[in-house]
PDB file of C-alpha atoms in Angstrom:
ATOM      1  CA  UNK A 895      72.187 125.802 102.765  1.00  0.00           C
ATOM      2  CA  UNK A 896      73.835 124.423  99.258  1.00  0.00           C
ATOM      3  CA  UNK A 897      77.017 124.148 100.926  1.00  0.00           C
ATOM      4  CA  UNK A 898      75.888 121.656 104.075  1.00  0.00           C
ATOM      5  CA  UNK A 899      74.031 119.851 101.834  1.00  0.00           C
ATOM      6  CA  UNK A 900      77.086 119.543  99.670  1.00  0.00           C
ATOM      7  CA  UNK A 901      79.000 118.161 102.702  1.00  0.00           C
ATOM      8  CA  UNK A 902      76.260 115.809 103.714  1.00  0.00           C
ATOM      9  CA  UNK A 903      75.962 114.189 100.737  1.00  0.00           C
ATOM     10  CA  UNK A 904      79.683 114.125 100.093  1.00  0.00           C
ATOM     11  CA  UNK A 905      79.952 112.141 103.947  1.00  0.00           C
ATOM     12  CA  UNK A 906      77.256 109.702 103.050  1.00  0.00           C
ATOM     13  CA  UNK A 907      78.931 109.392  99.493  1.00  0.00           C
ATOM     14  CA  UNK A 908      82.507 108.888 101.228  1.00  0.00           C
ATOM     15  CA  UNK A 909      80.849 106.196 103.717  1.00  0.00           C
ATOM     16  CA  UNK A 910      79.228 104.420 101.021  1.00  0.00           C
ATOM     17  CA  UNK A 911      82.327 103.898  98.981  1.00  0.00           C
ATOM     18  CA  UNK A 912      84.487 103.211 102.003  1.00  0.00           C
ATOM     19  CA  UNK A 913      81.663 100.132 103.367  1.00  0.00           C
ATOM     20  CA  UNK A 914      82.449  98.580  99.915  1.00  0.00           C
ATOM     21  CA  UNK A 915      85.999  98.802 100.040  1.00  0.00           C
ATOM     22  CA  UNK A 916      86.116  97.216 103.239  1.00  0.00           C
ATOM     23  CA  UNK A 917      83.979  94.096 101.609  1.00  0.00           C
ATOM     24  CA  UNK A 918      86.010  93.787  99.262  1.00  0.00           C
ATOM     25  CA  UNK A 919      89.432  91.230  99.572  1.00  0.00           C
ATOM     26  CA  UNK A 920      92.533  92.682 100.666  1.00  0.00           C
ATOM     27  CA  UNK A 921      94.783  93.867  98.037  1.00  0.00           C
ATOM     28  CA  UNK A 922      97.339  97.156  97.138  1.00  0.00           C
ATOM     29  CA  UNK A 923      95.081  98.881  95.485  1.00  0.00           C
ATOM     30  CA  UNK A 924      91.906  98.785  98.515  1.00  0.00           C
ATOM     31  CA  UNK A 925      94.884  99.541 101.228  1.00  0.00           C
ATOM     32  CA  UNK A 926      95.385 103.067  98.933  1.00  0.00           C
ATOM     33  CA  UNK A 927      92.044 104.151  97.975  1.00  0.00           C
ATOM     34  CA  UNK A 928      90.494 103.906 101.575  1.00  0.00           C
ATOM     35  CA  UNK A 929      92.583 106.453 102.647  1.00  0.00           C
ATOM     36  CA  UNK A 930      92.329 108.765 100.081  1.00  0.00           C
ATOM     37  CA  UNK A 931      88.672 107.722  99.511  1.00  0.00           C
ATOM     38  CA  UNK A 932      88.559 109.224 103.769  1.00  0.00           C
ATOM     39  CA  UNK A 933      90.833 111.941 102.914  1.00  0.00           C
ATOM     40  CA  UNK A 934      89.013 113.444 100.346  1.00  0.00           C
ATOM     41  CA  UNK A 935      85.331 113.191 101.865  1.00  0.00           C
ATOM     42  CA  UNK A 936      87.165 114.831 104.804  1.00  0.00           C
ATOM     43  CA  UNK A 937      87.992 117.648 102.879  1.00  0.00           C
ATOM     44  CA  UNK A 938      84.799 118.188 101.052  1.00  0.00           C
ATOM     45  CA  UNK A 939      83.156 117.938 104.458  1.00  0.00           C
ATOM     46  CA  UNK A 940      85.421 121.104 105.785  1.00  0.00           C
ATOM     47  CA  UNK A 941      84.480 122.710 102.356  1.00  0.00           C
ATOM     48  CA  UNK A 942      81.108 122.325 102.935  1.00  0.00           C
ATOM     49  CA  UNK A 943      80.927 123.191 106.395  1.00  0.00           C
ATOM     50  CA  UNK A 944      83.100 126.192 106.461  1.00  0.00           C
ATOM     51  CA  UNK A 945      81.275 127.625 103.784  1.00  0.00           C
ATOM     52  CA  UNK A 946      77.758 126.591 104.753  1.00  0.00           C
ATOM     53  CA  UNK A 947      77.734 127.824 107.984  1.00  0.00           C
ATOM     54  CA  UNK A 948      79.705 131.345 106.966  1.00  0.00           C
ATOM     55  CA  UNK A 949      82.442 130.637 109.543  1.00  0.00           C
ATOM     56  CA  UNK A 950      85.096 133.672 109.864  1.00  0.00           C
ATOM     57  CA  UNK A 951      88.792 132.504 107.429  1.00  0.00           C
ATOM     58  CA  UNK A 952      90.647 133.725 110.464  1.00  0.00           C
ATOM     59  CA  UNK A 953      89.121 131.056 112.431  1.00  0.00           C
ATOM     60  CA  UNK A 954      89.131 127.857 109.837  1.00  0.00           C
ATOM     61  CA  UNK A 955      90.148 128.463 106.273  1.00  0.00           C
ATOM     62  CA  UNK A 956      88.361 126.550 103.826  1.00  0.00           C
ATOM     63  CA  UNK A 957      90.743 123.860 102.074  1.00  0.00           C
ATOM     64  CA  UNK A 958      90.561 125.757  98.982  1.00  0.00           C
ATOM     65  CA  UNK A 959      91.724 128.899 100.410  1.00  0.00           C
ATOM     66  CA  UNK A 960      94.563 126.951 102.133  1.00  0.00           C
ATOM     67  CA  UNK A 961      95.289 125.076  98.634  1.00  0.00           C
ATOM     68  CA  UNK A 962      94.917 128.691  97.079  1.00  0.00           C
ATOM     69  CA  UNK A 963      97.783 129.881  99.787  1.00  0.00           C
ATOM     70  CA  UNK A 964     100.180 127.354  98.795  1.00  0.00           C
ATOM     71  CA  UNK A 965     100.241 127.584  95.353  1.00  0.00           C
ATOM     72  CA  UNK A 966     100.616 131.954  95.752  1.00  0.00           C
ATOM     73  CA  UNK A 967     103.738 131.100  98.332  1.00  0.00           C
ATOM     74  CA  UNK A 968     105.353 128.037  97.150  1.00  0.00           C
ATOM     75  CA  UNK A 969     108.572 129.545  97.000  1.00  0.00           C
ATOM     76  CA  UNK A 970     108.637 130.836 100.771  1.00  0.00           C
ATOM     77  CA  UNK A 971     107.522 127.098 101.851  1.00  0.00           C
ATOM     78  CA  UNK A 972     109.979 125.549 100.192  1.00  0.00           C
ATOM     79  CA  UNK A 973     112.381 127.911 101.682  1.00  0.00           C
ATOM     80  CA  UNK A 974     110.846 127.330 105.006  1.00  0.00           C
ATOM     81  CA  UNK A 975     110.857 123.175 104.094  1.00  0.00           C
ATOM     82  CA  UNK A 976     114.543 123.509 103.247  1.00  0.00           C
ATOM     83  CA  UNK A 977     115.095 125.601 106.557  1.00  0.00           C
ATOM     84  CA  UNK A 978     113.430 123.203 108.958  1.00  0.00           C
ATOM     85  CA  UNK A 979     113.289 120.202 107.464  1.00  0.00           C
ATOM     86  CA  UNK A 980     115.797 119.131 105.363  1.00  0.00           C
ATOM     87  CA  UNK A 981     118.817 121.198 107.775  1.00  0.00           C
ATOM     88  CA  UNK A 982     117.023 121.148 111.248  1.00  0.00           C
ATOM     89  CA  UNK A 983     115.568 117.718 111.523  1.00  0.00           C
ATOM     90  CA  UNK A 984     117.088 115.404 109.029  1.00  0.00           C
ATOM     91  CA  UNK A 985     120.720 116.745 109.859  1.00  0.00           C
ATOM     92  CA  UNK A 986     119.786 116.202 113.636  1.00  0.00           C
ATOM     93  CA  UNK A 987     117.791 112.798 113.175  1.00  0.00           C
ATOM     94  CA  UNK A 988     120.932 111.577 111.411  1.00  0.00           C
ATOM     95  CA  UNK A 989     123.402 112.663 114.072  1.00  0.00           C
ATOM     96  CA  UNK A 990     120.730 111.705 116.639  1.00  0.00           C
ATOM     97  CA  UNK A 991     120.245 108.473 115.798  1.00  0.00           C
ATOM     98  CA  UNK A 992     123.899 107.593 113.961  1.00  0.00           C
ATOM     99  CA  UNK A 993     125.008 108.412 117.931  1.00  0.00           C
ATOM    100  CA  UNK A 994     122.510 106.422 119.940  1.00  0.00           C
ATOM    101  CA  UNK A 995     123.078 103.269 117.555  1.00  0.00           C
ATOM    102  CA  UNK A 996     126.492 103.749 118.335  1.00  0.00           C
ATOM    103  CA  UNK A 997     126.341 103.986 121.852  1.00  0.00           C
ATOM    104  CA  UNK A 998     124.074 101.083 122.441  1.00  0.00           C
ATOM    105  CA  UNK A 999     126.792  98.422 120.460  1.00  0.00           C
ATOM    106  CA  UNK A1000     128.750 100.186 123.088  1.00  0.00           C
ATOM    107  CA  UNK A1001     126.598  99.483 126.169  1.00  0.00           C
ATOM    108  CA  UNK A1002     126.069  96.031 124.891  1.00  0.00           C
ATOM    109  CA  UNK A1003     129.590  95.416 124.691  1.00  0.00           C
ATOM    110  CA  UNK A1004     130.556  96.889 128.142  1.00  0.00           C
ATOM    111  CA  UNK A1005     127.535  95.927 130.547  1.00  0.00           C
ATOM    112  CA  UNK A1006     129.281  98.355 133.002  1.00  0.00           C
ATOM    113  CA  UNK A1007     127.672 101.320 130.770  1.00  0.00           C
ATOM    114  CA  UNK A1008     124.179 100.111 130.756  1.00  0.00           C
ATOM    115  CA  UNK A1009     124.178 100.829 134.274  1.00  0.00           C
ATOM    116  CA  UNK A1010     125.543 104.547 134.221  1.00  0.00           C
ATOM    117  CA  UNK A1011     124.268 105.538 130.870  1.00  0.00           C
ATOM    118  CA  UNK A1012     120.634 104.277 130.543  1.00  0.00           C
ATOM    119  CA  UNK A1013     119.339 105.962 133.647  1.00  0.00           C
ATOM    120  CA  UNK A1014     120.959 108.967 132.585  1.00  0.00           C
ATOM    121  CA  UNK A1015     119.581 108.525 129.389  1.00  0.00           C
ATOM    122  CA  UNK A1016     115.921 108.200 130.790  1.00  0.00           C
ATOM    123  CA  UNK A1017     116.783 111.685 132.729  1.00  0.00           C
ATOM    124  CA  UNK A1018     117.675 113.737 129.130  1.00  0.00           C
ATOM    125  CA  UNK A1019     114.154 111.945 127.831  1.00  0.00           C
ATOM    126  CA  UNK A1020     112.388 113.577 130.726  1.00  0.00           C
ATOM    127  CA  UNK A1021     113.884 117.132 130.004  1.00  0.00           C
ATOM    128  CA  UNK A1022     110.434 118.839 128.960  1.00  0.00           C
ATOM    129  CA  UNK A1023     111.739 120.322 125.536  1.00  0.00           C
ATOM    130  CA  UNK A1024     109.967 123.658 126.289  1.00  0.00           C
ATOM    131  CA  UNK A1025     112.898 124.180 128.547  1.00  0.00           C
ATOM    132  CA  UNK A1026     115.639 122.916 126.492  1.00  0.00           C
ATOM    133  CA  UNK A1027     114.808 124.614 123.488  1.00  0.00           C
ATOM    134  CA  UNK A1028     115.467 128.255 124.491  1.00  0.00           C
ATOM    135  CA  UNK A1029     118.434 126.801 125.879  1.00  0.00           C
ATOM    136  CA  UNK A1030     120.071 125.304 123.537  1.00  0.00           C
ATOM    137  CA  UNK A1031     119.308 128.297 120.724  1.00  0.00           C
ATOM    138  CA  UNK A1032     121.905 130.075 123.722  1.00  0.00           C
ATOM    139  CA  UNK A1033     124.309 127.515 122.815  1.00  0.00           C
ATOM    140  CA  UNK A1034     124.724 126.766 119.311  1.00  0.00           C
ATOM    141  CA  UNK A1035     122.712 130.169 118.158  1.00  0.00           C
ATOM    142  CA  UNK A1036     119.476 130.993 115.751  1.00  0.00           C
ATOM    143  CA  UNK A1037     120.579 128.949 113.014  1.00  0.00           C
ATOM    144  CA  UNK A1038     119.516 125.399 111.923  1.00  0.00           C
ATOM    145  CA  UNK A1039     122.279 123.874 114.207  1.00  0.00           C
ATOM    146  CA  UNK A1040     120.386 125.059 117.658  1.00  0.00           C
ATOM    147  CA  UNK A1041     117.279 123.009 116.006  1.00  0.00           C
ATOM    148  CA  UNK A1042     120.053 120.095 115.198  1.00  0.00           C
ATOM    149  CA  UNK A1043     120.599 120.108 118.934  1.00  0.00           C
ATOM    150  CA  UNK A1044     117.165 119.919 120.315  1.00  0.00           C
ATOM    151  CA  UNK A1045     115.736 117.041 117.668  1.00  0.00           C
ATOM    152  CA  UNK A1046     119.113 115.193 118.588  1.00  0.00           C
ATOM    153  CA  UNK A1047     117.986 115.395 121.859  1.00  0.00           C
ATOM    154  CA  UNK A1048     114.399 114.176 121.281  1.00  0.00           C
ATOM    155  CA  UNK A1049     115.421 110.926 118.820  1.00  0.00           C
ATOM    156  CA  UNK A1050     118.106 110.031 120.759  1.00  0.00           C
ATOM    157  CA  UNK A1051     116.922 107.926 123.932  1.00  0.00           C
ATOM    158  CA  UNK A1052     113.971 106.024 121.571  1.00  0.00           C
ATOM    159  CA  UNK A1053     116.686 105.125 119.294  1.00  0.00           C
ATOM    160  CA  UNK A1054     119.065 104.268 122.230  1.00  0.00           C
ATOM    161  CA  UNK A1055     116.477 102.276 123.931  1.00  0.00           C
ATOM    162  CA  UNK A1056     115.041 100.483 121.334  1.00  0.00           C
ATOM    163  CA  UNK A1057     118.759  99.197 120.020  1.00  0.00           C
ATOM    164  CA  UNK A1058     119.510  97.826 123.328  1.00  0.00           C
ATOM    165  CA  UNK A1059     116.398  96.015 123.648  1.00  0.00           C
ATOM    166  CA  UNK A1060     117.371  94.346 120.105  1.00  0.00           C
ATOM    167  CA  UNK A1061     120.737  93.710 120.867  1.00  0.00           C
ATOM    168  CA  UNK A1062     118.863  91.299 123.244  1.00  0.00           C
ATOM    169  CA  UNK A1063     116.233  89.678 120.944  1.00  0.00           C
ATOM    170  CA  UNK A1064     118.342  86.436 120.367  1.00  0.00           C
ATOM    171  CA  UNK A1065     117.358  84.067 122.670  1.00  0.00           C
ATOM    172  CA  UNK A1066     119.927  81.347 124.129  1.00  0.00           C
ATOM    173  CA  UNK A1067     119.558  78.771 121.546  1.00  0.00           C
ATOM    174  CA  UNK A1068     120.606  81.235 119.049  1.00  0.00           C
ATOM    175  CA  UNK A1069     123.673  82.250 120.528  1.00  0.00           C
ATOM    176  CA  UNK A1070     124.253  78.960 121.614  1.00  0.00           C
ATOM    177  CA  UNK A1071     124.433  77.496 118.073  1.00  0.00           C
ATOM    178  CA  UNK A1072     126.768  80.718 117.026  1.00  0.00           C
ATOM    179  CA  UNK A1073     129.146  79.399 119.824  1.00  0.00           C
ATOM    180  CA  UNK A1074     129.395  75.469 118.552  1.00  0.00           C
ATOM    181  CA  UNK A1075     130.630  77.179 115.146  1.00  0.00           C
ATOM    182  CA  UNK A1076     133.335  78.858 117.582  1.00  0.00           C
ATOM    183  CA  UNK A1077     132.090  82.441 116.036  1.00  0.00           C
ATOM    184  CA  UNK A1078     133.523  85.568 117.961  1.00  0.00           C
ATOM    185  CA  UNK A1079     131.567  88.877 119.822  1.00  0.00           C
ATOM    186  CA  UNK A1080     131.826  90.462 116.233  1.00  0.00           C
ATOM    187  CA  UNK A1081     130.840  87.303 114.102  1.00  0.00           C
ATOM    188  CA  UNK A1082     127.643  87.178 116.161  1.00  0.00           C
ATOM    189  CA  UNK A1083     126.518  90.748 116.080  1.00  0.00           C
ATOM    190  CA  UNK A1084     126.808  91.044 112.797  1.00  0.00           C
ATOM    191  CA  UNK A1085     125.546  87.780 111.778  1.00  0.00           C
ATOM    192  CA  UNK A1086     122.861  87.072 114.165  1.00  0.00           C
ATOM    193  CA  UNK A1087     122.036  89.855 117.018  1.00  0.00           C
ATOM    194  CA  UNK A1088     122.216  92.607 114.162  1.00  0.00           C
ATOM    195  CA  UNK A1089     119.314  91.192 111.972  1.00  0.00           C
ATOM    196  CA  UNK A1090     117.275  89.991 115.387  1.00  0.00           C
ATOM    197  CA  UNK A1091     117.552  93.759 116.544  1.00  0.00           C
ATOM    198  CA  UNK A1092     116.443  95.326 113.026  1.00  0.00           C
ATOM    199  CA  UNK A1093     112.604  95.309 114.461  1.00  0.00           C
ATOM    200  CA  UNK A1094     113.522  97.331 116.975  1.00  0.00           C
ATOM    201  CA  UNK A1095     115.926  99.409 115.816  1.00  0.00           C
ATOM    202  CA  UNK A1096     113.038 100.302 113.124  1.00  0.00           C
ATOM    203  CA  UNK A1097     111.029 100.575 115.732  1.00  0.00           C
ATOM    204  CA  UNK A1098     112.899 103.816 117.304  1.00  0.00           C
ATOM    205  CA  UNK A1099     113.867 105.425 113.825  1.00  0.00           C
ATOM    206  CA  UNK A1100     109.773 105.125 113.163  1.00  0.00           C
ATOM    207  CA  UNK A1101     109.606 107.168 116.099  1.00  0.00           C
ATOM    208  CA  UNK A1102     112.044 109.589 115.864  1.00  0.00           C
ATOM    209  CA  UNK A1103     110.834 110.906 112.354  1.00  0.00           C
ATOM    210  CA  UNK A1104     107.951 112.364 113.959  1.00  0.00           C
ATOM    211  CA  UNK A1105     110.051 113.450 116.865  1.00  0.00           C
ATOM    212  CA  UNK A1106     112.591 115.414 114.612  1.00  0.00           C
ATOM    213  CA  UNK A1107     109.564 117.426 112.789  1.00  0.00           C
ATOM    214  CA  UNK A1108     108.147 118.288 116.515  1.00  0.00           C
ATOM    215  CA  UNK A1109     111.843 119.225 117.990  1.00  0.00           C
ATOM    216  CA  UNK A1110     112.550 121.201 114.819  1.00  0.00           C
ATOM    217  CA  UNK A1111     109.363 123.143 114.905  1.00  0.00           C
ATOM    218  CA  UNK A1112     108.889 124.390 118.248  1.00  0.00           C
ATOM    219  CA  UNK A1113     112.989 125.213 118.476  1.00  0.00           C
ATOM    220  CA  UNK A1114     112.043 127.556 116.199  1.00  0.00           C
ATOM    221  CA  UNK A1115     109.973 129.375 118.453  1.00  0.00           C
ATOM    222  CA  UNK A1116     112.552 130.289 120.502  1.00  0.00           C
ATOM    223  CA  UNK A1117     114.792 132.090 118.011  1.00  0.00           C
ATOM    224  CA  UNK A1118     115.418 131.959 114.644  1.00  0.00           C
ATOM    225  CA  UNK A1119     116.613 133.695 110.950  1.00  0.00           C
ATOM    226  CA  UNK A1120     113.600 135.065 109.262  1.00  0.00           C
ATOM    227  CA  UNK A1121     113.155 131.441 107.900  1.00  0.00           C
ATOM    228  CA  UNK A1122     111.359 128.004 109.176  1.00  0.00           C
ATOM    229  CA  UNK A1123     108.345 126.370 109.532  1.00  0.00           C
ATOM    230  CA  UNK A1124     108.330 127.578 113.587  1.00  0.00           C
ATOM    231  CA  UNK A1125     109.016 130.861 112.396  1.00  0.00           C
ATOM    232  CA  UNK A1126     106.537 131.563 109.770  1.00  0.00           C
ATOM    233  CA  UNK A1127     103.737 129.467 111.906  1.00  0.00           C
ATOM    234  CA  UNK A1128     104.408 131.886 114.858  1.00  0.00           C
ATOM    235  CA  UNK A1129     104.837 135.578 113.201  1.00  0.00           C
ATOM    236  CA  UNK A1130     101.559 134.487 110.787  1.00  0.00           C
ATOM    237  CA  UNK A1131      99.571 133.798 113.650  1.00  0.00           C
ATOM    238  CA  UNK A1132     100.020 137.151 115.173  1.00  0.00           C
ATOM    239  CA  UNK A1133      99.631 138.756 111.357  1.00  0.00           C
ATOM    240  CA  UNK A1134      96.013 136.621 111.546  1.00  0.00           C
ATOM    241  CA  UNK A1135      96.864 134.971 108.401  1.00  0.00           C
ATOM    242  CA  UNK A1136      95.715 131.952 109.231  1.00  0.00           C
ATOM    243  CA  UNK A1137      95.778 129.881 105.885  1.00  0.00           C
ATOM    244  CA  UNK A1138      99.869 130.327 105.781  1.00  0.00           C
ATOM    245  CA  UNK A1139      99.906 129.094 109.084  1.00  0.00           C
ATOM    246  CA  UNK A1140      97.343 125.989 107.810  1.00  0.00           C
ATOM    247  CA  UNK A1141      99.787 125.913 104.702  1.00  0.00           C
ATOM    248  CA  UNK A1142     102.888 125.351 106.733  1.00  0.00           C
ATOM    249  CA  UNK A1143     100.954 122.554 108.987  1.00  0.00           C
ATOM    250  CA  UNK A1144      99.612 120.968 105.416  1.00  0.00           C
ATOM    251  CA  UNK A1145     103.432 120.803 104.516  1.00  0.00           C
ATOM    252  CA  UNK A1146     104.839 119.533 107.905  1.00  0.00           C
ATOM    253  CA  UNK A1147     102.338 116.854 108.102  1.00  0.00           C
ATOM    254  CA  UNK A1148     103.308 116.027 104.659  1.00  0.00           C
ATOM    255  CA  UNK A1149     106.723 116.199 105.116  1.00  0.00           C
ATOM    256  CA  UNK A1150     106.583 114.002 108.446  1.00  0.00           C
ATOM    257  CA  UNK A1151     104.232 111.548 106.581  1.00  0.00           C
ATOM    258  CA  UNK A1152     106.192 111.046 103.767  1.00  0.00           C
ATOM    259  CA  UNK A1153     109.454 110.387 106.155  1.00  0.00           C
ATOM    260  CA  UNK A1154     107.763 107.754 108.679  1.00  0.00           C
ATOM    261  CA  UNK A1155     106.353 105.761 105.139  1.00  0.00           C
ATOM    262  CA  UNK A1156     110.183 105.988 103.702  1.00  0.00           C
ATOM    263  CA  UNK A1157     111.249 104.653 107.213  1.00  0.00           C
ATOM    264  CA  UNK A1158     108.325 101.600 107.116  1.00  0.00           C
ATOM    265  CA  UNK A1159     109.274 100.580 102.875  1.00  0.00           C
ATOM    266  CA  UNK A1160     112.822 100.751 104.228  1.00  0.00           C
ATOM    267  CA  UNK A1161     111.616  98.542 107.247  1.00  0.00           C
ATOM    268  CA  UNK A1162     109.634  96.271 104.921  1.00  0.00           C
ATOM    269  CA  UNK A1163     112.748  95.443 102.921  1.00  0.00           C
ATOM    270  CA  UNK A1164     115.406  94.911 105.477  1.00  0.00           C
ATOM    271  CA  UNK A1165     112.752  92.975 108.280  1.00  0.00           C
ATOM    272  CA  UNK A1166     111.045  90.525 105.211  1.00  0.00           C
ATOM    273  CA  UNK A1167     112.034  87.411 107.258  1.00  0.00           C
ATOM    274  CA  UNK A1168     109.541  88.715 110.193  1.00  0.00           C
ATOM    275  CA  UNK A1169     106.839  87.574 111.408  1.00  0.00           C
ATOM    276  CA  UNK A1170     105.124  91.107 111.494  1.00  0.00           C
ATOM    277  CA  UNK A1171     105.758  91.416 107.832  1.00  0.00           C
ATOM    278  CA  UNK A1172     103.779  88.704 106.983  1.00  0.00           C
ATOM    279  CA  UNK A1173     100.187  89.604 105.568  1.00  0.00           C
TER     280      UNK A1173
END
């Protein structure tokens, strides 16, 4: 009975705190605590309500059992972060991403290939990655580069798409003014259709950050070394140690987190001039 009443009071304490926050003016240091202000009364509330209510560890660790997990095997995550992460889906982001940039200067320098390449494009999006996965572990084997393969094909199209809709974004009086100062195809791009598309190009590398962790992950279901997040989530579950399996998800969400908010700073500092950026 301590325990509910310990999460009760620890909701009504994290809704108290949060109501003032929200009256108070917009600043930094408000836009930080609320979060972690609703992050920690979220945990206390699973501490309390695990506990209170006796519910079995195989079915929903408490958060200090899961904390308790990390800190025993914080040398296998890190080998599984270094496995899936850092090889798997940044490796494959990068190529992923580097290509579909690439290809849609391309398509909006030859119109011909926006014709034959986006609809193609929008097929490869469509591929359920269920199927592809097993697939492409055939290809390129159990190693990190099968998982390359599948997030490269998850990021690409978002990043493809979203670059060609930039490359659009100037309007007419724009390009119109590049012309009277006689500029060239390259001139503009760089010094006008470039920055207009850096919204939007942000816009698909936002995207594909949580797209890489997803691809990386469930590739790893399909075959793997006795390594990676997919791996260890997968072979824990049918061990019924359930707080690795919460540890790995604690680390993946941090992980992905942590990648999208490098993404937005990065997006903050390049896209200053927009309007979106403006608070």
């Amino acid at each position: 009975m301590g325990w509910v009443l310990f999460a009760v009071a620890a909701w009504l304490l994290g809704l108290l705190i949060n109501v003032s926050l929200a009256r108070r003016p917009s600043s930094w240091w408000v836009s930080l605590a609320a979060p972690i202000v609703f992050g920690v009364t979220l945990l206390a509330v699973w501490e309390g309500v695990v506990r209170g209510f006796g519910i079995n560890q195989v079915l929903l660790p408490a958060p200090t059992a899961i904390a308790a997990r990390i800190s025993a095997s914080a040398d296998l995550l890190w080998a599984d972060f270094v496995q899936t992460v850092l090889k798997g889906a940044l490796s494959g982001y990068v190529i992923g991403c580097g290509a579909a940039f690439l290809i849609a200067v391309a398509i909006d320098r030859f119109p011909f290939l926006q014709r034959g390449l986006l609809p193609v494009g929008n097929f490869v999006a469509a591929l359920p990655v269920i199927g592809m996965a097993p697939i492409l572990v055939m290809w390129f084997g159990f190693d990190w580069q099968s998982k390359a393969a599948v997030v490269v094909v998850m990021v690409f199209f978002p990043m493809l798409v979203n670059t060609v809709q930039g490359l659009q974004a100037a309007d007419a009086m724009q390009k119109d003014l590049m012309r009277t100062y006689a500029a060239g195809y390259w001139s503009t791009m760089i010094k006008l259709r470039l920055p207009c598309a850096m919204p939007f190009v942000f816009n698909g590398l936002k995207i594909g950050t949580t797209l890489a962790l997803i691809g990386a992950i469930v590739a790893e279901f399909f075959g793997s070394p006795i390594v990676g997040m997919g791996f260890r989530i997968s072979t824990s579950v049918g061990q019924l140690t359930l707080d690795l399996v919460w540890a790995e998800i604690f680390v993946a969400a941090l992980a992905g987190s942590a990648f999208y908010g490098l993404m937005a700073l990065a997006e903050q500092r390049v896209t200053f001039w927009h309007p979106s950026q403006r608070h």
